[in-house]
Short mmCIF file of C-alpha atoms in Angstrom, two decimals:
data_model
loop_
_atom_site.label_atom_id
_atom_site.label_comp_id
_atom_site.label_asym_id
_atom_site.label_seq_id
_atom_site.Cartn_x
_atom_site.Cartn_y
_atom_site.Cartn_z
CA UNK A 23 -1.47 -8.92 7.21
CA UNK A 24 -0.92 -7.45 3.65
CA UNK A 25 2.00 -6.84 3.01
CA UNK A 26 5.64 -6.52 0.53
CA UNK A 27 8.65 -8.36 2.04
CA UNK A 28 11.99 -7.54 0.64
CA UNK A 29 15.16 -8.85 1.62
CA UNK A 30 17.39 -8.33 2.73
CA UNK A 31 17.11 -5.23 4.62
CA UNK A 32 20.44 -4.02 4.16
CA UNK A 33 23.53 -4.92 2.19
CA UNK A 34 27.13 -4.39 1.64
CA UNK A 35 28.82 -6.05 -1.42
CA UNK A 36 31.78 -6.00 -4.08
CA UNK A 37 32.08 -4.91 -7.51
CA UNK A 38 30.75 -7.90 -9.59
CA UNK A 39 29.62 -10.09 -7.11
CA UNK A 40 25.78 -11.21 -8.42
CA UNK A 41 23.31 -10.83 -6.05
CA UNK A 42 19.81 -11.01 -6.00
CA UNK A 43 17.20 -9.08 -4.04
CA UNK A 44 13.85 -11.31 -3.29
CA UNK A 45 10.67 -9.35 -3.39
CA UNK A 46 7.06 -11.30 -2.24
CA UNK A 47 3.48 -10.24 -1.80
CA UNK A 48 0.59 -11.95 -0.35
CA UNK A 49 -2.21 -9.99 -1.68
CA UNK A 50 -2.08 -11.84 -4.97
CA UNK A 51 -1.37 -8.53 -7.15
CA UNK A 52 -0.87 -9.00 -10.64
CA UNK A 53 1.31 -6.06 -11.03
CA UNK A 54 4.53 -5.84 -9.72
CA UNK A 55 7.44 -2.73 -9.65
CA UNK A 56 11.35 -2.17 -8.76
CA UNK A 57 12.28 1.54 -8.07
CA UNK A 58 15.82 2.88 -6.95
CA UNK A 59 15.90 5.77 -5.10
CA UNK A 60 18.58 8.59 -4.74
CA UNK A 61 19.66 11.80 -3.37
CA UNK A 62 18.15 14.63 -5.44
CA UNK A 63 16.52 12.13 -8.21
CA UNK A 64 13.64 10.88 -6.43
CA UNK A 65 12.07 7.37 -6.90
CA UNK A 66 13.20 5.77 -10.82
CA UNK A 67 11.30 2.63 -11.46
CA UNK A 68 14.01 0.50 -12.92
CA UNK A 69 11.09 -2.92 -13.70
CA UNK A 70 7.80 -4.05 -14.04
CA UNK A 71 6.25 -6.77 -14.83
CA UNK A 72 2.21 -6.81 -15.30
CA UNK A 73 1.70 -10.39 -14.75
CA UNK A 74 3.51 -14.04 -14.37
CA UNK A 75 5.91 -14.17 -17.02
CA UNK A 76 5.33 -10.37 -18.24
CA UNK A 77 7.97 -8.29 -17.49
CA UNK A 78 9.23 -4.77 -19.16
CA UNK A 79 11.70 -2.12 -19.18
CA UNK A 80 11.49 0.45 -16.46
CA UNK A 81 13.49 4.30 -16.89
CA UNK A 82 16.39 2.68 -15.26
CA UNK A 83 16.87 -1.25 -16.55
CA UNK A 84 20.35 -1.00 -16.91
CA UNK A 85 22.48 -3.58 -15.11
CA UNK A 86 19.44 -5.08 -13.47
CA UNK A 87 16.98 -8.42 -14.19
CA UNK A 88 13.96 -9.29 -13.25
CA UNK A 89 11.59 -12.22 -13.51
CA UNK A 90 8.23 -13.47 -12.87
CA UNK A 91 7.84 -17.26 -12.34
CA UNK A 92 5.02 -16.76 -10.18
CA UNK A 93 3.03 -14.18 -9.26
CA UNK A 94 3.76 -13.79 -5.74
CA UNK A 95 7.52 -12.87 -6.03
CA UNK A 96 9.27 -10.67 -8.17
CA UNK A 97 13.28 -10.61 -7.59
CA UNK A 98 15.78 -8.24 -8.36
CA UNK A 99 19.11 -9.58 -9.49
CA UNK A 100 22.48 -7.57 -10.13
CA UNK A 101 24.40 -9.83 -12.19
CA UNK A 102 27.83 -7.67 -11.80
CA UNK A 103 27.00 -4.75 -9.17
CA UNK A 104 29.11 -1.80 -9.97
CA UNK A 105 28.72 1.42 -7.10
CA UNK A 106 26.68 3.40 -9.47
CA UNK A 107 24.11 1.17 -8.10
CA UNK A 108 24.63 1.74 -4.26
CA UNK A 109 20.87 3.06 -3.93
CA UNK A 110 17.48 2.32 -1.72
CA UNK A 111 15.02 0.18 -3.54
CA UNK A 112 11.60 -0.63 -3.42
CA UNK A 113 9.19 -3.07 -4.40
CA UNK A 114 5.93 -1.86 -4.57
CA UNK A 115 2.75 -4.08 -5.95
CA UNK A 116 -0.74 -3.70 -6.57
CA UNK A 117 -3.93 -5.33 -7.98
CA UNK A 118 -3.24 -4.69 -11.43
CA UNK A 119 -2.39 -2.29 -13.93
CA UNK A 120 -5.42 -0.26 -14.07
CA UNK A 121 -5.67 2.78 -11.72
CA UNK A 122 -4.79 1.21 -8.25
CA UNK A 123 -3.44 1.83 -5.03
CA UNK A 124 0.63 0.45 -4.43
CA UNK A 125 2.23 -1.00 -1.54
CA UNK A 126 5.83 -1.14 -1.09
CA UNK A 127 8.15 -2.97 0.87
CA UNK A 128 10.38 -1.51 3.53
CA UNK A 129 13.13 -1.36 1.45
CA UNK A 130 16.48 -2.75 0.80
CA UNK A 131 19.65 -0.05 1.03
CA UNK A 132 22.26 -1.76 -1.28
CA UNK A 133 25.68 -0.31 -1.19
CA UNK A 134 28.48 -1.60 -3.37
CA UNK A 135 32.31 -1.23 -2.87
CA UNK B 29 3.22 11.37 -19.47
CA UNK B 30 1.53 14.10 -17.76
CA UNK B 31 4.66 16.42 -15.38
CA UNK B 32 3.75 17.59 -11.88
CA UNK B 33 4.34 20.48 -10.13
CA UNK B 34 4.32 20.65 -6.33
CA UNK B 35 6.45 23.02 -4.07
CA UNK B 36 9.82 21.91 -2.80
CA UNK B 37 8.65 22.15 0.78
CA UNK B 38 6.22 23.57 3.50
CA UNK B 39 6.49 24.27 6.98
CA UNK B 40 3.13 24.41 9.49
CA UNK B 41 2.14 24.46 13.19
CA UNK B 42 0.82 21.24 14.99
CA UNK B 43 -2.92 21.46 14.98
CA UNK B 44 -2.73 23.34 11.79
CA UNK B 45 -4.60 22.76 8.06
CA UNK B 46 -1.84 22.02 5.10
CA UNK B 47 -2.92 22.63 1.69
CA UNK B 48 -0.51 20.83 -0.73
CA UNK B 49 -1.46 22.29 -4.57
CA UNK B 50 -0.23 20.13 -7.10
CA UNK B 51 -0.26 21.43 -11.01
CA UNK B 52 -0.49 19.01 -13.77
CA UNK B 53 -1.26 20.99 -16.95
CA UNK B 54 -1.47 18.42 -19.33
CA UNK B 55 -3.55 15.40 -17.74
CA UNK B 56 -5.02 12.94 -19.67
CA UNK B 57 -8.27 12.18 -19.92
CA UNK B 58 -7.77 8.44 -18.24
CA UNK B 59 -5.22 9.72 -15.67
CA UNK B 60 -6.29 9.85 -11.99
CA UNK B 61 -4.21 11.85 -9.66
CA UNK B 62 -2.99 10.14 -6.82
CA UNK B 63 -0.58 11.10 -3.64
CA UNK B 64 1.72 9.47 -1.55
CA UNK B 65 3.39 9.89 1.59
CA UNK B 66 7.19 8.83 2.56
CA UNK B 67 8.77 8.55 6.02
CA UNK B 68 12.69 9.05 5.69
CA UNK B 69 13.94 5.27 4.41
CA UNK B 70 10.46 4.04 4.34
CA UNK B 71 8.49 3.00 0.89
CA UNK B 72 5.81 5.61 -0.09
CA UNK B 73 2.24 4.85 1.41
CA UNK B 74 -0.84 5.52 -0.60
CA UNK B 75 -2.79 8.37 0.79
CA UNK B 76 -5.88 9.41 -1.25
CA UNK B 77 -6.93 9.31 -4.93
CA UNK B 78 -9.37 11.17 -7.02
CA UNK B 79 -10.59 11.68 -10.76
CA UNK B 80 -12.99 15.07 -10.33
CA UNK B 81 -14.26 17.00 -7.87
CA UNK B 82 -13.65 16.49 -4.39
CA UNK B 83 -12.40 13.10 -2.34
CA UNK B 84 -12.36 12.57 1.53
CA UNK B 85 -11.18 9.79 3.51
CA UNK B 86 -9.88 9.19 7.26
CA UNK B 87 -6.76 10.81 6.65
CA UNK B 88 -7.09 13.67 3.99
CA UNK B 89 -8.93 15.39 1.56
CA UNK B 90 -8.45 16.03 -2.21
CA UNK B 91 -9.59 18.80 -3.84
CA UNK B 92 -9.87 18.77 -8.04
CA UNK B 93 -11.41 21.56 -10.09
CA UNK B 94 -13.74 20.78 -13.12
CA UNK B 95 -10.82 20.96 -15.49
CA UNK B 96 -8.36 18.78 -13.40
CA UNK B 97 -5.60 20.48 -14.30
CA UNK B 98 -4.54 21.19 -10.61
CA UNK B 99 -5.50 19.27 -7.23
CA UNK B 100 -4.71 20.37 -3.87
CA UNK B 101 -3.93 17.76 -0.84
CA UNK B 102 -5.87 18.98 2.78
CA UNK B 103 -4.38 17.41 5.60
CA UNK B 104 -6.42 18.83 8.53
CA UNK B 105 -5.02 19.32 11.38
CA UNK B 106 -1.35 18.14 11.13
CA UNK B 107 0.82 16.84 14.05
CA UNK B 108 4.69 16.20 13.90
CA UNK B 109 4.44 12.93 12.91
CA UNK B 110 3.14 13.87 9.57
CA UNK B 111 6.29 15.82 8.87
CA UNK B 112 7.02 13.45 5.57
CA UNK B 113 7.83 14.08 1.68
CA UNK B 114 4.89 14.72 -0.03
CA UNK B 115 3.80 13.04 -3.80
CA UNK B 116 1.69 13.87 -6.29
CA UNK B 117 1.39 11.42 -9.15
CA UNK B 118 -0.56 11.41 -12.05
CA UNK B 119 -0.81 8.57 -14.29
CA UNK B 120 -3.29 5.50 -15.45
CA UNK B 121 -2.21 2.03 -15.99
CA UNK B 122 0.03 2.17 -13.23
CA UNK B 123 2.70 4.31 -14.96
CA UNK B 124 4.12 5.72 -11.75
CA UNK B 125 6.72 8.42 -11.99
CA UNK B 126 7.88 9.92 -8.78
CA UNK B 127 8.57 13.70 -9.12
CA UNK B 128 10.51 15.67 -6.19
CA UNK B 129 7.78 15.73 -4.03
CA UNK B 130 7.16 18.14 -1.18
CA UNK B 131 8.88 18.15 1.90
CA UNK B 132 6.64 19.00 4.69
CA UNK B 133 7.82 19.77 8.22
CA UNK B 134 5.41 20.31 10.92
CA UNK B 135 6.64 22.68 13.82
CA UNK B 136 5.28 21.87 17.51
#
């Protein structure tokens, strides 16, 4: 089945502990996205990256990275969490950049205390 | 980056037709216009996209006059589980930005 898988589902964590959040697609997409969403701001795409080793600046980068090592997975790391980053966020992928449909994983609901 | 306008939110009937009308005054020529549909803590699922005139598929209908500066989303015949946010997107090279969207909530 196509599909994103994030994980984890759900997590609870403390200021300034790193943690990553794994993304992985089995459609063999080039193009891969982070968004955060919030309360009353929608869906903010924080990173993209358009291919293995091509990654750029989303509205939101700040306190995140990304990287592409290969082209299935795409993680999401929080080097020092802080709770302005307790959010949802998706992963969403699709063939490439050009005027395609995305899928998005099921989502991972961070909160940090 | 071309802005969207769609209303906040709609209510309808089971068994009903929603029209969705989404404004987008300044589209580009390369931009297609796209929605998606999002279940409460679920990731948006593609629904239908178009570049003119009209497209149809097994779930909806879009609707685009000549000069594509509006579209309107047909869902016919809704039933409660299609109560959902509603989002228009326009964009090309996979520039997605996410307005509001509109909240639809389907009545029995």
């Amino acid at each position: 089945e196509a599909q994103v898988t994030q994980n984890p589902r759900y997590l609870i964590t403390v200021t300034g502990k790193k943690l990553t959040v794994t993304c992985s697609q089995n459609m063999n997409h080039e193009y891969m996205s982070w968004y955060r969403q919030d309360p009353g701001l929608g869906l903010r795409q924080i990173y993209y990256s358009m291919n293995v080793e091509v990654t750029d600046k989303g509205d939101v980068p700040e306190g995140y990275k990304v990287s592409r090592k290969e082209k299935r997975n795409f993680p999401l790391i929080l080097e020092s969490p802080s709770p302005n980053q307790t959010s949802l966020y998706f992963c969403a992928s699709s063939l490439n950049s050009l005027n395609t449909e995305a899928f998005f994983g099921q989502g991972t609901r961070l909160t940090v205390v | 980056l071309a802005k969207t306008t769609q209303p906040i939110s709609m209510d309808s009937y089971e068994g009903q037709e929603v029209n969705i009308t989404c404004s987008h005054n300044n589209i580009a020529t390369n931009d297609y216009i796209t929605w998606y549909q999002q279940f409460p803590s679920q990731g948006p699922r593609f629904i239908i996209q178009g570049y003119k005139t009209k497209v149809t598929n097994e779930v909806a209908s879009l609707f685009i006059p000549a000069d594509r500066k509006s579209s309107t989303l047909s869902l016919p015949r809704v039933s409660l589980s299609d109560t959902a946010v509603y989002y228009c997107l326009v964009y090309n090279n996979n520039d997605m930005r996410f307005g509001a969207g509109t909240r639809l909530t389907v009545k029995p």
